[in-house]
């Protein structure tokens, strides 16, 4: 027996086993059976069978090359058992016969035969390069088949025609084949002419689409004609209805663009046929194609995408008929030639909508209805083509053009527009460029690589906001940030450094940089860090030596000192102490300050006005540096210069009339001396003591007290000389800045003198008395000073909110003070404003009274001025506050500073019992109003008010004038409060006055501003120069404290309790809640105007927080009494109508949500507390939202059993709950359900029981004919169920209810007998019930 192959045996072993097996003749273990083909015939019947009928692998006779691949026989589908296929029928033919889809025509594709296509080699040429084609050459010799081909393709086609020796275009070409893709027009045969459908006007004169091109020459025409005849025969066999049906089906399946293509070919064929028939007529034109009649390709008649195919569309009337011989006009696209028509008629504005402003090329504003000729070049093809001129958006679009002439023209027009003061001279124009920001294009950026810093530094300076938002979006929010996000600063530096523009352009660039630097510390830093920008400005416009410049226009500002450049450095230094230090150390400003200050303005080789302004700006820059404690070393060098300038001040003040520029320079000099004096008054130890904590420490000042101690004898005569002009308004306005600067200097001088440890107190006390007797007291007695106090109200932005309204053209995204065009004289920033002088006077008086207490009685007489009292009364009265804008915030800071200084002086007088009671109450009310209005940057003032004025017992004269007793008497007379027996407001107010120190500590803890902001504000207001971080004030969006700041500790307590699941310390919660409630009670009783800004609904919500803080807090007896007193205040007749729970409340997202939380807490921890229940019942009045009542009766029915507040203790009248009748059907059904099920009973909840009975009774007996069917059915059902109630008492109450009466035990009166109408209605309904049964609801 043969063995099986084993692993490891080779192929030779397998062949040897095979030969042994064949030689043995043994039977195989496996029988190989071959199946026949699907048709049932033997596919191998014609082949000789192999020997022994076995498969034998023969390796000897294998050919060397693989066999050629041949197509396999076509596969045929296997027939199903029930439906055998006929022997002679092919499944493919059957499928083709039954296929009705449009894709059936694509099932058989015959490839194009290219065997007969001739390949022509290029003709040899004797020239190296082909001749260049010129557009000026005659185009009449073009091939007729050019169509839409390019010039290159037309030349190649012409060359191929020449190579094939095709007859010229002028000869007869009867056998010229159509171009590829064109429609072949064959001459119709008689057979084709007879092919016409019955009932149709269409005749078929040969195939229109199928040309047969691509097949063999002998088969093309025959195959195309066969297809055409089959189509004709099939169409003739169909009825007209079937043809229309198939046509609709084909149109639905085909692509619309393909349908349009086929129709256009058909139309072209018809036109060509008509033309050929006309030419064949006798006398017609010759059929030969000549040069005078060039052939037109079918491409010229093919419709383009977007062409209208409707033949009824009117032809476009063009002023010039396009000729096809023109370049690129072989195909006329009419929709692109609309611009050649006449302009549309000028539309007249019929509405009040604003129109775009349009400008001429000279920057003139054009009227919207002006009709100008078109040759002026002011018409274009954009929006509003009929209007002449260019809008700002279009001009800014042109500034980004790649054509330099267009960019120059657009910038020229914009410059003309700005120069005509049609827009703001700096940045208001940028608001119109938000859509097309003036940004460098990508091509421009590539050309300026050498002027740009490395990308790493640029990315390092970008904030996350700028990286995430594009410049147009930034500009919509803030124009300055949008400008800084572009390459504006390097471009401005390029203009100054390379192009050397004229004086006007230089001044405009410096004005732009000043505006950028004033925006914020970040923008000032960007200006400072722009490479070579500040170096260029300092080098070119602040040189230390220059050629003399005379009066008149200057041809160039380069190498000439410019006051605007010095102003830019001063504005940059104001942004921060670090920037000021960098300017002084890195740009050699010390030498330039010495150069421009050492010489008098008259000695500078500059025009007089420019010299005065330059000297003023240099002094201001030094004063800014000195306000940080810097630049003290210059004082020793320039001391003689300053003394000489100070000595000639009286002489300059005596000139008539005073020169405004000279007055500004004198004021700048005095301001510089004030800052140097403050720097001398701060010792090194004092400067470093607190600054390390705020990271604001700096080098101690180099100015000592001995260096400034001799300035006061020189400044005081200047003040005396200017005060003599107080009675002369014109002169006083001219010298206005000088007396203000003198008063501020004297205040700083006495403050620094009193801080010197080496000085004798007796010296400066005596000098203060001398100044008070000789100068201040006579000043306070002058009548003209009273006139200044009287004008406070007229110039106050707080009393005149409209004076701070932004201009209509001021964009909100551009921070501006709006003072570029000057301010009205009777305004805070106007020339007749009393605020600067009075603020400086109050500052000096506060400094003197703080150092010398004995002067307080004499100097406090200024507070009795009638003008000041009237001003305070108007500020305390409720009114519309000015809208916070940059200008209003700037103006209000000055006004609030004056108010604070007056209140600080009043507080000192009150501490000495020198202030009358009416004035004390007024000043306390003013302090409360000021505290709620202070803006960010005034944190020191808010802190001082909390420390001194707000909680000052001397400013509460009601404590000693019978205020508590009057409160008790008011409780007895008040109808609302007499129902609350636990409310004794007199004793509560007296206790609150005793606890004022604890109340102050509580509010200082919770209302204190951030420490960093507080330290910076303190340093600025106290003159602690070493700790001043910046002179820029933040742009405020809201006041420092919210309007409901008296409730702020309670709100903090509520949030802490919500964030602490374990609960708060009982002592902490009780103490804080008591202090807040005591202070709010004081304000509600004696200072109600302080809470006018807080709606009564917001006060109620804050009171509810007391119960939500803790489950035990409301049980404390002091808290109970205080909450009851405040609840009685809210329920007073003059306050209760203003209680509106449906309007949005500050600090509260939704009152219904708060009330639902309040109900949950009441149901869990109240245990029937009457005060808690009174707060639950108060929002359930009928005039409030039904959502609150549905929340109680629908979701918190269990709380009804705990609402056991007696009717006699209800803080409001019962009629507030019962009138008007309830009209909400769902709530009425809940009322009836709780009554019928016993969930609402009179001894559990007497108030709501009376309310539910009243509303159900009113509903079941109402006879409103306008009620819906649903309401009528519910009313009838409820009355039927009421009549069938088993509870006789409830049934009696519901049927016999008459009027609410809180004095009765039930809370309402009952009818002894029903009125006849109700009795009759009830009898009619009950008879129906007895007959039909109770209806279901």
mmCIF file with all atom_site columns, N, CA and C in Angstrom, residues 199-228:
data_model
loop_
_atom_site.group_PDB
_atom_site.id
_atom_site.type_symbol
_atom_site.label_atom_id
_atom_site.label_alt_id
_atom_site.label_comp_id
_atom_site.label_asym_id
_atom_site.label_entity_id
_atom_site.label_seq_id
_atom_site.pdbx_PDB_ins_code
_atom_site.Cartn_x
_atom_site.Cartn_y
_atom_site.Cartn_z
_atom_site.occupancy
_atom_site.B_iso_or_equiv
_atom_site.pdbx_formal_charge
_atom_site.auth_seq_id
_atom_site.auth_comp_id
_atom_site.auth_asym_id
_atom_site.auth_atom_id
_atom_site.pdbx_PDB_model_num
ATOM 1  N N  . UNK A 1 199 ? -50.732 64.685 -36.504 1.00 0.00 ? 199 UNK A N  1
ATOM 2  C CA . UNK A 1 199 ? -51.195 65.674 -35.537 1.00 0.00 ? 199 UNK A CA 1
ATOM 3  C C  . UNK A 1 199 ? -50.113 66.549 -34.977 1.00 0.00 ? 199 UNK A C  1
ATOM 4  N N  . UNK A 1 200 ? -48.940 66.515 -35.561 1.00 0.00 ? 200 UNK A N  1
ATOM 5  C CA . UNK A 1 200 ? -47.829 67.326 -35.075 1.00 0.00 ? 200 UNK A CA 1
ATOM 6  C C  . UNK A 1 200 ? -47.245 68.099 -36.221 1.00 0.00 ? 200 UNK A C  1
ATOM 7  N N  . UNK A 1 201 ? -46.728 69.234 -35.894 1.00 0.00 ? 201 UNK A N  1
ATOM 8  C CA . UNK A 1 201 ? -46.109 70.085 -36.916 1.00 0.00 ? 201 UNK A CA 1
ATOM 9  C C  . UNK A 1 201 ? -44.629 69.865 -37.052 1.00 0.00 ? 201 UNK A C  1
ATOM 10 N N  . UNK A 1 202 ? -44.070 68.947 -36.300 1.00 0.00 ? 202 UNK A N  1
ATOM 11 C CA . UNK A 1 202 ? -42.631 68.691 -36.343 1.00 0.00 ? 202 UNK A CA 1
ATOM 12 C C  . UNK A 1 202 ? -42.329 67.631 -37.376 1.00 0.00 ? 202 UNK A C  1
ATOM 13 N N  . UNK A 1 203 ? -41.402 67.918 -38.225 1.00 0.00 ? 203 UNK A N  1
ATOM 14 C CA . UNK A 1 203 ? -40.919 66.936 -39.208 1.00 0.00 ? 203 UNK A CA 1
ATOM 15 C C  . UNK A 1 203 ? -39.485 66.615 -38.891 1.00 0.00 ? 203 UNK A C  1
ATOM 16 N N  . UNK A 1 204 ? -39.075 65.421 -39.178 1.00 0.00 ? 204 UNK A N  1
ATOM 17 C CA . UNK A 1 204 ? -37.726 64.939 -38.854 1.00 0.00 ? 204 UNK A CA 1
ATOM 18 C C  . UNK A 1 204 ? -36.962 64.799 -40.149 1.00 0.00 ? 204 UNK A C  1
ATOM 19 N N  . UNK A 1 205 ? -35.977 65.645 -40.336 1.00 0.00 ? 205 UNK A N  1
ATOM 20 C CA . UNK A 1 205 ? -35.206 65.648 -41.579 1.00 0.00 ? 205 UNK A CA 1
ATOM 21 C C  . UNK A 1 205 ? -33.811 65.091 -41.346 1.00 0.00 ? 205 UNK A C  1
ATOM 22 N N  . UNK A 1 206 ? -33.709 64.049 -40.612 1.00 0.00 ? 206 UNK A N  1
ATOM 23 C CA . UNK A 1 206 ? -32.417 63.462 -40.316 1.00 0.00 ? 206 UNK A CA 1
ATOM 24 C C  . UNK A 1 206 ? -32.051 63.618 -38.870 1.00 0.00 ? 206 UNK A C  1
ATOM 25 N N  . UNK A 1 207 ? -31.048 62.891 -38.419 1.00 0.00 ? 207 UNK A N  1
ATOM 26 C CA . UNK A 1 207 ? -30.667 62.970 -37.001 1.00 0.00 ? 207 UNK A CA 1
ATOM 27 C C  . UNK A 1 207 ? -30.070 64.333 -36.682 1.00 0.00 ? 207 UNK A C  1
ATOM 28 N N  . UNK A 1 208 ? -30.437 64.834 -35.505 1.00 0.00 ? 208 UNK A N  1
ATOM 29 C CA . UNK A 1 208 ? -29.950 66.134 -35.060 1.00 0.00 ? 208 UNK A CA 1
ATOM 30 C C  . UNK A 1 208 ? -28.749 66.025 -34.135 1.00 0.00 ? 208 UNK A C  1
ATOM 31 N N  . UNK A 1 209 ? -28.730 64.960 -33.326 1.00 0.00 ? 209 UNK A N  1
ATOM 32 C CA . UNK A 1 209 ? -27.661 64.819 -32.338 1.00 0.00 ? 209 UNK A CA 1
ATOM 33 C C  . UNK A 1 209 ? -26.652 63.746 -32.720 1.00 0.00 ? 209 UNK A C  1
ATOM 34 N N  . UNK A 1 210 ? -27.148 62.619 -33.166 1.00 0.00 ? 210 UNK A N  1
ATOM 35 C CA . UNK A 1 210 ? -26.264 61.487 -33.478 1.00 0.00 ? 210 UNK A CA 1
ATOM 36 C C  . UNK A 1 210 ? -25.682 61.708 -34.853 1.00 0.00 ? 210 UNK A C  1
ATOM 37 N N  . UNK A 1 211 ? -24.384 61.845 -34.931 1.00 0.00 ? 211 UNK A N  1
ATOM 38 C CA . UNK A 1 211 ? -23.699 62.078 -36.209 1.00 0.00 ? 211 UNK A CA 1
ATOM 39 C C  . UNK A 1 211 ? -22.932 60.871 -36.686 1.00 0.00 ? 211 UNK A C  1
ATOM 40 N N  . UNK A 1 212 ? -22.614 59.941 -35.779 1.00 0.00 ? 212 UNK A N  1
ATOM 41 C CA . UNK A 1 212 ? -21.834 58.775 -36.184 1.00 0.00 ? 212 UNK A CA 1
ATOM 42 C C  . UNK A 1 212 ? -20.361 59.031 -36.272 1.00 0.00 ? 212 UNK A C  1
ATOM 43 N N  . UNK A 1 213 ? -19.962 60.208 -35.925 1.00 0.00 ? 213 UNK A N  1
ATOM 44 C CA . UNK A 1 213 ? -18.537 60.502 -35.997 1.00 0.00 ? 213 UNK A CA 1
ATOM 45 C C  . UNK A 1 213 ? -17.798 59.713 -34.936 1.00 0.00 ? 213 UNK A C  1
ATOM 46 N N  . UNK A 1 214 ? -16.667 59.134 -35.321 1.00 0.00 ? 214 UNK A N  1
ATOM 47 C CA . UNK A 1 214 ? -15.910 58.277 -34.426 1.00 0.00 ? 214 UNK A CA 1
ATOM 48 C C  . UNK A 1 214 ? -15.989 56.817 -34.827 1.00 0.00 ? 214 UNK A C  1
ATOM 49 N N  . UNK A 1 215 ? -17.006 56.427 -35.624 1.00 0.00 ? 215 UNK A N  1
ATOM 50 C CA . UNK A 1 215 ? -17.084 55.061 -36.142 1.00 0.00 ? 215 UNK A CA 1
ATOM 51 C C  . UNK A 1 215 ? -16.266 54.960 -37.430 1.00 0.00 ? 215 UNK A C  1
ATOM 52 N N  . UNK A 1 216 ? -16.225 53.776 -37.944 1.00 0.00 ? 216 UNK A N  1
ATOM 53 C CA . UNK A 1 216 ? -15.538 53.604 -39.225 1.00 0.00 ? 216 UNK A CA 1
ATOM 54 C C  . UNK A 1 216 ? -16.265 54.393 -40.312 1.00 0.00 ? 216 UNK A C  1
ATOM 55 N N  . UNK A 1 217 ? -15.522 54.821 -41.307 1.00 0.00 ? 217 UNK A N  1
ATOM 56 C CA . UNK A 1 217 ? -16.104 55.691 -42.321 1.00 0.00 ? 217 UNK A CA 1
ATOM 57 C C  . UNK A 1 217 ? -17.282 55.063 -43.024 1.00 0.00 ? 217 UNK A C  1
ATOM 58 N N  . UNK A 1 218 ? -17.193 53.752 -43.300 1.00 0.00 ? 218 UNK A N  1
ATOM 59 C CA . UNK A 1 218 ? -18.267 53.098 -44.022 1.00 0.00 ? 218 UNK A CA 1
ATOM 60 C C  . UNK A 1 218 ? -19.455 52.769 -43.142 1.00 0.00 ? 218 UNK A C  1
ATOM 61 N N  . UNK A 1 219 ? -19.266 52.819 -41.801 1.00 0.00 ? 219 UNK A N  1
ATOM 62 C CA . UNK A 1 219 ? -20.358 52.466 -40.915 1.00 0.00 ? 219 UNK A CA 1
ATOM 63 C C  . UNK A 1 219 ? -21.016 53.689 -40.282 1.00 0.00 ? 219 UNK A C  1
ATOM 64 N N  . UNK A 1 220 ? -20.382 54.856 -40.290 1.00 0.00 ? 220 UNK A N  1
ATOM 65 C CA . UNK A 1 220 ? -20.873 56.009 -39.544 1.00 0.00 ? 220 UNK A CA 1
ATOM 66 C C  . UNK A 1 220 ? -22.227 56.471 -40.045 1.00 0.00 ? 220 UNK A C  1
ATOM 67 N N  . UNK A 1 221 ? -22.319 56.737 -41.348 1.00 0.00 ? 221 UNK A N  1
ATOM 68 C CA . UNK A 1 221 ? -23.570 57.268 -41.886 1.00 0.00 ? 221 UNK A CA 1
ATOM 69 C C  . UNK A 1 221 ? -24.683 56.247 -41.785 1.00 0.00 ? 221 UNK A C  1
ATOM 70 N N  . UNK A 1 222 ? -24.352 54.974 -42.047 1.00 0.00 ? 222 UNK A N  1
ATOM 71 C CA . UNK A 1 222 ? -25.392 53.926 -42.004 1.00 0.00 ? 222 UNK A CA 1
ATOM 72 C C  . UNK A 1 222 ? -25.911 53.726 -40.596 1.00 0.00 ? 222 UNK A C  1
ATOM 73 N N  . UNK A 1 223 ? -24.993 53.712 -39.607 1.00 0.00 ? 223 UNK A N  1
ATOM 74 C CA . UNK A 1 223 ? -25.410 53.498 -38.217 1.00 0.00 ? 223 UNK A CA 1
ATOM 75 C C  . UNK A 1 223 ? -26.265 54.673 -37.717 1.00 0.00 ? 223 UNK A C  1
ATOM 76 N N  . UNK A 1 224 ? -25.885 55.893 -38.070 1.00 0.00 ? 224 UNK A N  1
ATOM 77 C CA . UNK A 1 224 ? -26.662 57.051 -37.635 1.00 0.00 ? 224 UNK A CA 1
ATOM 78 C C  . UNK A 1 224 ? -28.047 57.050 -38.262 1.00 0.00 ? 224 UNK A C  1
ATOM 79 N N  . UNK A 1 225 ? -28.112 56.668 -39.571 1.00 0.00 ? 225 UNK A N  1
ATOM 80 C CA . UNK A 1 225 ? -29.411 56.633 -40.230 1.00 0.00 ? 225 UNK A CA 1
ATOM 81 C C  . UNK A 1 225 ? -30.293 55.528 -39.669 1.00 0.00 ? 225 UNK A C  1
ATOM 82 N N  . UNK A 1 226 ? -29.697 54.395 -39.280 1.00 0.00 ? 226 UNK A N  1
ATOM 83 C CA . UNK A 1 226 ? -30.481 53.294 -38.693 1.00 0.00 ? 226 UNK A CA 1
ATOM 84 C C  . UNK A 1 226 ? -31.087 53.714 -37.360 1.00 0.00 ? 226 UNK A C  1
ATOM 85 N N  . UNK A 1 227 ? -30.286 54.356 -36.553 1.00 0.00 ? 227 UNK A N  1
ATOM 86 C CA . UNK A 1 227 ? -30.802 54.823 -35.262 1.00 0.00 ? 227 UNK A CA 1
ATOM 87 C C  . UNK A 1 227 ? -31.914 55.832 -35.469 1.00 0.00 ? 227 UNK A C  1
ATOM 88 N N  . UNK A 1 228 ? -31.731 56.716 -36.442 1.00 0.00 ? 228 UNK A N  1
ATOM 89 C CA . UNK A 1 228 ? -32.752 57.723 -36.713 1.00 0.00 ? 228 UNK A CA 1
ATOM 90 C C  . UNK A 1 228 ? -34.068 57.077 -37.148 1.00 0.00 ? 228 UNK A C  1
#
